[in-house]
């Protein structure tokens, strides 16, 4: 056949040309390009790199200032996010949860919806949806634009450049520093951000370990539990500092696990994946402010929020259903809590927490409201809460503490909840995103199950040692 | 409820159990898996390879030689050798075993798969150099001729494996390695490394630790029974003759010799200027293509731009673009320093 003949000739030629063929080709392309450019591009004088770029680079990558500048910038971004999000979050929750939700329920009942349908739709589905939007939208709408501004300005590649040696020791890529920081905002966005890592092995490492960055949905849980239980250990004047310190240590523990797991992965399951490292340091550019804000809102915030909503709605339905559907004389939630209490106890947690983490897989934001609702329901506290299957939160931190203590919580439960909140499976949005990015069920399963097993092991060991020592 | 201490003990027991069973290489699971693999096909193929390498080196092996070179029970080896004789793969000649034409073809097929697979590992995966040989040892028994053909086509029918060994063709033709072992040459010789032997393991690891690259030029400055000293790419190397014996070099003709001014990019200091001579043959696959695409090609001017706080990576200015690469990669890029009279004071 004619085709075969051509293929044979090309194989023969390839054999004769030898190995250096690709090099020669690239050299040829470059020298042609250089010639064309020389003939048609005119430069004014010697424009090497701008002096400004060069001196700025010298500072942000210097031995003395490199790291402090990085830590300062990250702290400012996180601080702006956490503090700045409080106000709009409060407004949104007042609007969506305290105003629209009762109105929806009442109206639906008055036009003749059966009670179960109104409960299912508005106490279940709508409430979860509204909760996720109220808690998630404001911090993301602050964090991502800030991050994108830094990226556009050109600072982020320098941070990767500074940190690469640390990550290299764990078998990872310097740019993982960026995806890790992005994970502090949202793990799903962090996983999408790993696209900037061009080396396949390091990219998988970054995807699988992104969950160890404490995301926005988990910060409030950490802060609340720390101020109820850990802050109370210190005298009034120091309690704020102590609880802040404990939350920061959990975040740092996450960074520690990122390195350990990266190292472990690169030496075992990911050994055979291709690894290559190059990093371009683009010139600094003043960011185009409004365009950046717009694209980061559309590309990052809204996409992630949409995915979260898609998963949160059914979760709300499930939470309402397990608390209201009964078998015999107990609800499904009761039955689950009873059965998981033993296992929960061994882990230093309890059945309520485990059930909450199962139904709240779609969004970490609704873990605390779910825990409160389930606790009130299972120990039958009267006078608080909104009824079975209706998540709620209290304005007062001490009142929340009273409920949890009535549910049998100790300091150990609190510490282990903080640990477990760091080390458990990623939320379903992130799991779905991991699948979209890797197109591999294997890596998706590893990324989902590995942190969960680690969480079980760490909580278990902490609980046993705690009980032996105290 | 049991006491916390009992739980902890159970936990430790489970962890120890898992470690004993799954510890890399030494674990019970891996050993069991290996022991099932020593079937007769694998053994026949391994013995064929041994015979081929012996004959290639001008030696011959007896049954006893083969028994003493493996840790498999002698009885099994004797059975296997009898089976090979029955299949007309080997002949006996004065107690020495010789390959028949069939045996030779078979051996070359196995070697072809082994070397192709090493090439594949070096080009398309991220496995470390020191792991290639062991992985290829396992794969060589698994691929049939159709798969081998596809693999070769996929790799562009390579002629040499990453150690510099020629890969036999589909029809069993094999090129011979040109060049001689390093200790053969006199002081003052300039040559090019064409082959680094990957067996035995201990010596190969020493060579890897020295960080020598196939394709690089060497200049022998001292050669005696105790040690061999040579310069390559701006570094000095001192090797024991037994180690140097596993490195094959080809003496270069006058016109091929590039000047002694070749350095590795990792060697470039601040305020020095250089131009790129090429990328070492040891830099392969994805990362090589990436470097080429970024413009690390012949005659490109290059200088050091920034050094990161922990000294690695460093960024270089190539065609007015700052590109950071790690020192581990920079050492594969060969440069020639440009003498800048204005700066030398």
mmCIF file with all atom_site columns, C-alpha atoms in Angstrom, chain A residues 11 14-16 18-19 22-23 26-27 30 43 47-49 54 57-58 61-63 67 161-166 168 172-174 198 201 271-281 342 345-346 457 460-461 464-465 467-468, chain B residues 1 4-5 7-8 11 119 124-127 131 153 156-159 169 175 270 286-295 297-298 303 305-315 317 319-326 328-329:
data_model
loop_
_atom_site.group_PDB
_atom_site.id
_atom_site.type_symbol
_atom_site.label_atom_id
_atom_site.label_alt_id
_atom_site.label_comp_id
_atom_site.label_asym_id
_atom_site.label_entity_id
_atom_site.label_seq_id
_atom_site.pdbx_PDB_ins_code
_atom_site.Cartn_x
_atom_site.Cartn_y
_atom_site.Cartn_z
_atom_site.occupancy
_atom_site.B_iso_or_equiv
_atom_site.pdbx_formal_charge
_atom_site.auth_seq_id
_atom_site.auth_comp_id
_atom_site.auth_asym_id
_atom_site.auth_atom_id
_atom_site.pdbx_PDB_model_num
ATOM 1   C CA . UNK A 1 11  ? 10.694  5.301  9.785  1.00 0.00 ? 11  UNK A CA 1
ATOM 2   C CA . UNK A 1 14  ? 13.997  8.745  11.443 1.00 0.00 ? 14  UNK A CA 1
ATOM 3   C CA . UNK A 1 15  ? 16.463  5.975  12.079 1.00 0.00 ? 15  UNK A CA 1
ATOM 4   C CA . UNK A 1 16  ? 19.071  7.758  9.979  1.00 0.00 ? 16  UNK A CA 1
ATOM 5   C CA . UNK A 1 18  ? 19.039  10.028 14.964 1.00 0.00 ? 18  UNK A CA 1
ATOM 6   C CA . UNK A 1 19  ? 18.225  11.477 18.329 1.00 0.00 ? 19  UNK A CA 1
ATOM 7   C CA . UNK A 1 22  ? 14.089  17.554 17.786 1.00 0.00 ? 22  UNK A CA 1
ATOM 8   C CA . UNK A 1 23  ? 16.898  19.820 19.002 1.00 0.00 ? 23  UNK A CA 1
ATOM 9   C CA . UNK A 1 26  ? 13.805  23.837 17.529 1.00 0.00 ? 26  UNK A CA 1
ATOM 10  C CA . UNK A 1 27  ? 17.142  25.519 16.837 1.00 0.00 ? 27  UNK A CA 1
ATOM 11  C CA . UNK A 1 30  ? 14.382  29.883 16.762 1.00 0.00 ? 30  UNK A CA 1
ATOM 12  C CA . UNK A 1 43  ? 14.104  48.654 19.144 1.00 0.00 ? 43  UNK A CA 1
ATOM 13  C CA . UNK A 1 47  ? 15.787  48.089 26.528 1.00 0.00 ? 47  UNK A CA 1
ATOM 14  C CA . UNK A 1 48  ? 16.902  45.231 28.688 1.00 0.00 ? 48  UNK A CA 1
ATOM 15  C CA . UNK A 1 49  ? 14.723  44.853 31.742 1.00 0.00 ? 49  UNK A CA 1
ATOM 16  C CA . UNK A 1 54  ? 14.903  44.605 38.443 1.00 0.00 ? 54  UNK A CA 1
ATOM 17  C CA . UNK A 1 57  ? 12.757  41.667 42.040 1.00 0.00 ? 57  UNK A CA 1
ATOM 18  C CA . UNK A 1 58  ? 15.956  42.073 44.026 1.00 0.00 ? 58  UNK A CA 1
ATOM 19  C CA . UNK A 1 61  ? 13.445  37.587 46.274 1.00 0.00 ? 61  UNK A CA 1
ATOM 20  C CA . UNK A 1 62  ? 16.173  38.701 48.650 1.00 0.00 ? 62  UNK A CA 1
ATOM 21  C CA . UNK A 1 63  ? 17.432  36.486 51.437 1.00 0.00 ? 63  UNK A CA 1
ATOM 22  C CA . UNK A 1 67  ? 9.957   35.547 53.273 1.00 0.00 ? 67  UNK A CA 1
ATOM 23  C CA . UNK A 1 161 ? 10.291  31.164 43.054 1.00 0.00 ? 161 UNK A CA 1
ATOM 24  C CA . UNK A 1 162 ? 11.148  31.895 46.691 1.00 0.00 ? 162 UNK A CA 1
ATOM 25  C CA . UNK A 1 163 ? 9.460   28.825 48.081 1.00 0.00 ? 163 UNK A CA 1
ATOM 26  C CA . UNK A 1 164 ? 10.398  26.281 45.452 1.00 0.00 ? 164 UNK A CA 1
ATOM 27  C CA . UNK A 1 165 ? 13.310  24.825 47.374 1.00 0.00 ? 165 UNK A CA 1
ATOM 28  C CA . UNK A 1 166 ? 11.074  23.939 50.320 1.00 0.00 ? 166 UNK A CA 1
ATOM 29  C CA . UNK A 1 168 ? 11.233  20.536 46.097 1.00 0.00 ? 168 UNK A CA 1
ATOM 30  C CA . UNK A 1 172 ? 6.500   19.146 44.910 1.00 0.00 ? 172 UNK A CA 1
ATOM 31  C CA . UNK A 1 173 ? 6.506   22.275 42.750 1.00 0.00 ? 173 UNK A CA 1
ATOM 32  C CA . UNK A 1 174 ? 7.042   25.828 44.024 1.00 0.00 ? 174 UNK A CA 1
ATOM 33  C CA . UNK A 1 198 ? 2.859   22.223 34.114 1.00 0.00 ? 198 UNK A CA 1
ATOM 34  C CA . UNK A 1 201 ? 3.427   14.614 38.895 1.00 0.00 ? 201 UNK A CA 1
ATOM 35  C CA . UNK A 1 271 ? 6.865   7.950  41.546 1.00 0.00 ? 271 UNK A CA 1
ATOM 36  C CA . UNK A 1 272 ? 6.368   7.198  37.856 1.00 0.00 ? 272 UNK A CA 1
ATOM 37  C CA . UNK A 1 273 ? 4.595   10.375 36.804 1.00 0.00 ? 273 UNK A CA 1
ATOM 38  C CA . UNK A 1 274 ? 6.584   12.793 34.647 1.00 0.00 ? 274 UNK A CA 1
ATOM 39  C CA . UNK A 1 275 ? 8.231   15.621 36.539 1.00 0.00 ? 275 UNK A CA 1
ATOM 40  C CA . UNK A 1 276 ? 9.616   18.831 35.069 1.00 0.00 ? 276 UNK A CA 1
ATOM 41  C CA . UNK A 1 277 ? 10.217  22.248 36.487 1.00 0.00 ? 277 UNK A CA 1
ATOM 42  C CA . UNK A 1 278 ? 10.385  25.601 34.784 1.00 0.00 ? 278 UNK A CA 1
ATOM 43  C CA . UNK A 1 279 ? 8.972   28.871 35.954 1.00 0.00 ? 279 UNK A CA 1
ATOM 44  C CA . UNK A 1 280 ? 8.665   32.010 33.937 1.00 0.00 ? 280 UNK A CA 1
ATOM 45  C CA . UNK A 1 281 ? 8.967   35.282 35.861 1.00 0.00 ? 281 UNK A CA 1
ATOM 46  C CA . UNK A 1 342 ? -19.636 4.122  69.850 1.00 0.00 ? 342 UNK A CA 1
ATOM 47  C CA . UNK A 1 345 ? -16.457 7.923  71.186 1.00 0.00 ? 345 UNK A CA 1
ATOM 48  C CA . UNK A 1 346 ? -13.355 5.924  70.214 1.00 0.00 ? 346 UNK A CA 1
ATOM 49  C CA . UNK A 1 457 ? -6.062  8.001  62.833 1.00 0.00 ? 457 UNK A CA 1
ATOM 50  C CA . UNK A 1 460 ? -8.077  8.252  67.512 1.00 0.00 ? 460 UNK A CA 1
ATOM 51  C CA . UNK A 1 461 ? -4.512  8.610  68.763 1.00 0.00 ? 461 UNK A CA 1
ATOM 52  C CA . UNK A 1 464 ? -6.515  7.571  73.544 1.00 0.00 ? 464 UNK A CA 1
ATOM 53  C CA . UNK A 1 465 ? -3.439  9.468  74.667 1.00 0.00 ? 465 UNK A CA 1
ATOM 54  C CA . UNK A 1 467 ? -7.667  9.654  78.134 1.00 0.00 ? 467 UNK A CA 1
ATOM 55  C CA . UNK A 1 468 ? -4.577  7.879  79.418 1.00 0.00 ? 468 UNK A CA 1
ATOM 56  C CA . UNK B 2 1   ? -15.891 -0.164 76.439 1.00 0.00 ? 1   UNK B CA 1
ATOM 57  C CA . UNK B 2 4   ? -7.815  3.543  75.920 1.00 0.00 ? 4   UNK B CA 1
ATOM 58  C CA . UNK B 2 5   ? -4.569  1.662  76.396 1.00 0.00 ? 5   UNK B CA 1
ATOM 59  C CA . UNK B 2 7   ? -7.236  0.498  71.879 1.00 0.00 ? 7   UNK B CA 1
ATOM 60  C CA . UNK B 2 8   ? -3.809  2.005  71.391 1.00 0.00 ? 8   UNK B CA 1
ATOM 61  C CA . UNK B 2 11  ? -3.867  0.182  66.756 1.00 0.00 ? 11  UNK B CA 1
ATOM 62  C CA . UNK B 2 119 ? 14.088  4.097  26.771 1.00 0.00 ? 119 UNK B CA 1
ATOM 63  C CA . UNK B 2 124 ? 7.817   9.155  29.041 1.00 0.00 ? 124 UNK B CA 1
ATOM 64  C CA . UNK B 2 125 ? 7.828   8.649  32.808 1.00 0.00 ? 125 UNK B CA 1
ATOM 65  C CA . UNK B 2 126 ? 9.339   10.288 35.857 1.00 0.00 ? 126 UNK B CA 1
ATOM 66  C CA . UNK B 2 127 ? 11.002  7.228  37.349 1.00 0.00 ? 127 UNK B CA 1
ATOM 67  C CA . UNK B 2 131 ? 14.958  2.349  39.099 1.00 0.00 ? 131 UNK B CA 1
ATOM 68  C CA . UNK B 2 153 ? 6.991   2.779  16.885 1.00 0.00 ? 153 UNK B CA 1
ATOM 69  C CA . UNK B 2 156 ? 10.294  6.525  17.115 1.00 0.00 ? 156 UNK B CA 1
ATOM 70  C CA . UNK B 2 157 ? 12.379  3.345  16.693 1.00 0.00 ? 157 UNK B CA 1
ATOM 71  C CA . UNK B 2 158 ? 15.269  4.457  18.871 1.00 0.00 ? 158 UNK B CA 1
ATOM 72  C CA . UNK B 2 159 ? 18.729  3.087  18.209 1.00 0.00 ? 159 UNK B CA 1
ATOM 73  C CA . UNK B 2 169 ? 16.154  -4.315 15.639 1.00 0.00 ? 169 UNK B CA 1
ATOM 74  C CA . UNK B 2 175 ? 25.036  -2.476 16.260 1.00 0.00 ? 175 UNK B CA 1
ATOM 75  C CA . UNK B 2 270 ? 26.658  36.613 38.690 1.00 0.00 ? 270 UNK B CA 1
ATOM 76  C CA . UNK B 2 286 ? 9.185   16.268 28.618 1.00 0.00 ? 286 UNK B CA 1
ATOM 77  C CA . UNK B 2 287 ? 11.706  18.465 30.413 1.00 0.00 ? 287 UNK B CA 1
ATOM 78  C CA . UNK B 2 288 ? 14.084  18.516 27.429 1.00 0.00 ? 288 UNK B CA 1
ATOM 79  C CA . UNK B 2 289 ? 11.324  19.604 25.068 1.00 0.00 ? 289 UNK B CA 1
ATOM 80  C CA . UNK B 2 290 ? 10.205  22.233 27.565 1.00 0.00 ? 290 UNK B CA 1
ATOM 81  C CA . UNK B 2 291 ? 13.692  23.706 27.828 1.00 0.00 ? 291 UNK B CA 1
ATOM 82  C CA . UNK B 2 292 ? 14.005  23.756 24.059 1.00 0.00 ? 292 UNK B CA 1
ATOM 83  C CA . UNK B 2 293 ? 10.621  25.435 23.693 1.00 0.00 ? 293 UNK B CA 1
ATOM 84  C CA . UNK B 2 294 ? 11.632  28.089 26.195 1.00 0.00 ? 294 UNK B CA 1
ATOM 85  C CA . UNK B 2 295 ? 14.593  28.942 24.008 1.00 0.00 ? 295 UNK B CA 1
ATOM 86  C CA . UNK B 2 297 ? 19.010  26.374 22.144 1.00 0.00 ? 297 UNK B CA 1
ATOM 87  C CA . UNK B 2 298 ? 22.441  26.607 20.520 1.00 0.00 ? 298 UNK B CA 1
ATOM 88  C CA . UNK B 2 303 ? 23.079  35.356 32.034 1.00 0.00 ? 303 UNK B CA 1
ATOM 89  C CA . UNK B 2 305 ? 19.160  37.026 36.706 1.00 0.00 ? 305 UNK B CA 1
ATOM 90  C CA . UNK B 2 306 ? 18.012  36.225 40.257 1.00 0.00 ? 306 UNK B CA 1
ATOM 91  C CA . UNK B 2 307 ? 18.922  33.800 42.995 1.00 0.00 ? 307 UNK B CA 1
ATOM 92  C CA . UNK B 2 308 ? 16.097  32.648 45.254 1.00 0.00 ? 308 UNK B CA 1
ATOM 93  C CA . UNK B 2 309 ? 16.521  33.004 49.035 1.00 0.00 ? 309 UNK B CA 1
ATOM 94  C CA . UNK B 2 310 ? 17.514  29.355 49.389 1.00 0.00 ? 310 UNK B CA 1
ATOM 95  C CA . UNK B 2 311 ? 19.905  29.480 46.382 1.00 0.00 ? 311 UNK B CA 1
ATOM 96  C CA . UNK B 2 312 ? 17.805  27.097 44.354 1.00 0.00 ? 312 UNK B CA 1
ATOM 97  C CA . UNK B 2 313 ? 16.171  27.646 41.886 1.00 0.00 ? 313 UNK B CA 1
ATOM 98  C CA . UNK B 2 314 ? 17.921  30.472 40.061 1.00 0.00 ? 314 UNK B CA 1
ATOM 99  C CA . UNK B 2 315 ? 16.444  32.472 37.269 1.00 0.00 ? 315 UNK B CA 1
ATOM 100 C CA . UNK B 2 317 ? 17.789  35.821 31.410 1.00 0.00 ? 317 UNK B CA 1
ATOM 101 C CA . UNK B 2 319 ? 16.081  36.293 25.111 1.00 0.00 ? 319 UNK B CA 1
ATOM 102 C CA . UNK B 2 320 ? 15.028  39.066 27.533 1.00 0.00 ? 320 UNK B CA 1
ATOM 103 C CA . UNK B 2 321 ? 12.786  36.713 29.489 1.00 0.00 ? 321 UNK B CA 1
ATOM 104 C CA . UNK B 2 322 ? 13.459  35.654 33.062 1.00 0.00 ? 322 UNK B CA 1
ATOM 105 C CA . UNK B 2 323 ? 13.104  31.901 33.366 1.00 0.00 ? 323 UNK B CA 1
ATOM 106 C CA . UNK B 2 324 ? 13.703  30.061 36.629 1.00 0.00 ? 324 UNK B CA 1
ATOM 107 C CA . UNK B 2 325 ? 14.999  26.529 36.611 1.00 0.00 ? 325 UNK B CA 1
ATOM 108 C CA . UNK B 2 326 ? 16.356  24.350 39.397 1.00 0.00 ? 326 UNK B CA 1
ATOM 109 C CA . UNK B 2 328 ? 19.418  20.029 39.144 1.00 0.00 ? 328 UNK B CA 1
ATOM 110 C CA . UNK B 2 329 ? 18.252  20.915 35.633 1.00 0.00 ? 329 UNK B CA 1
#
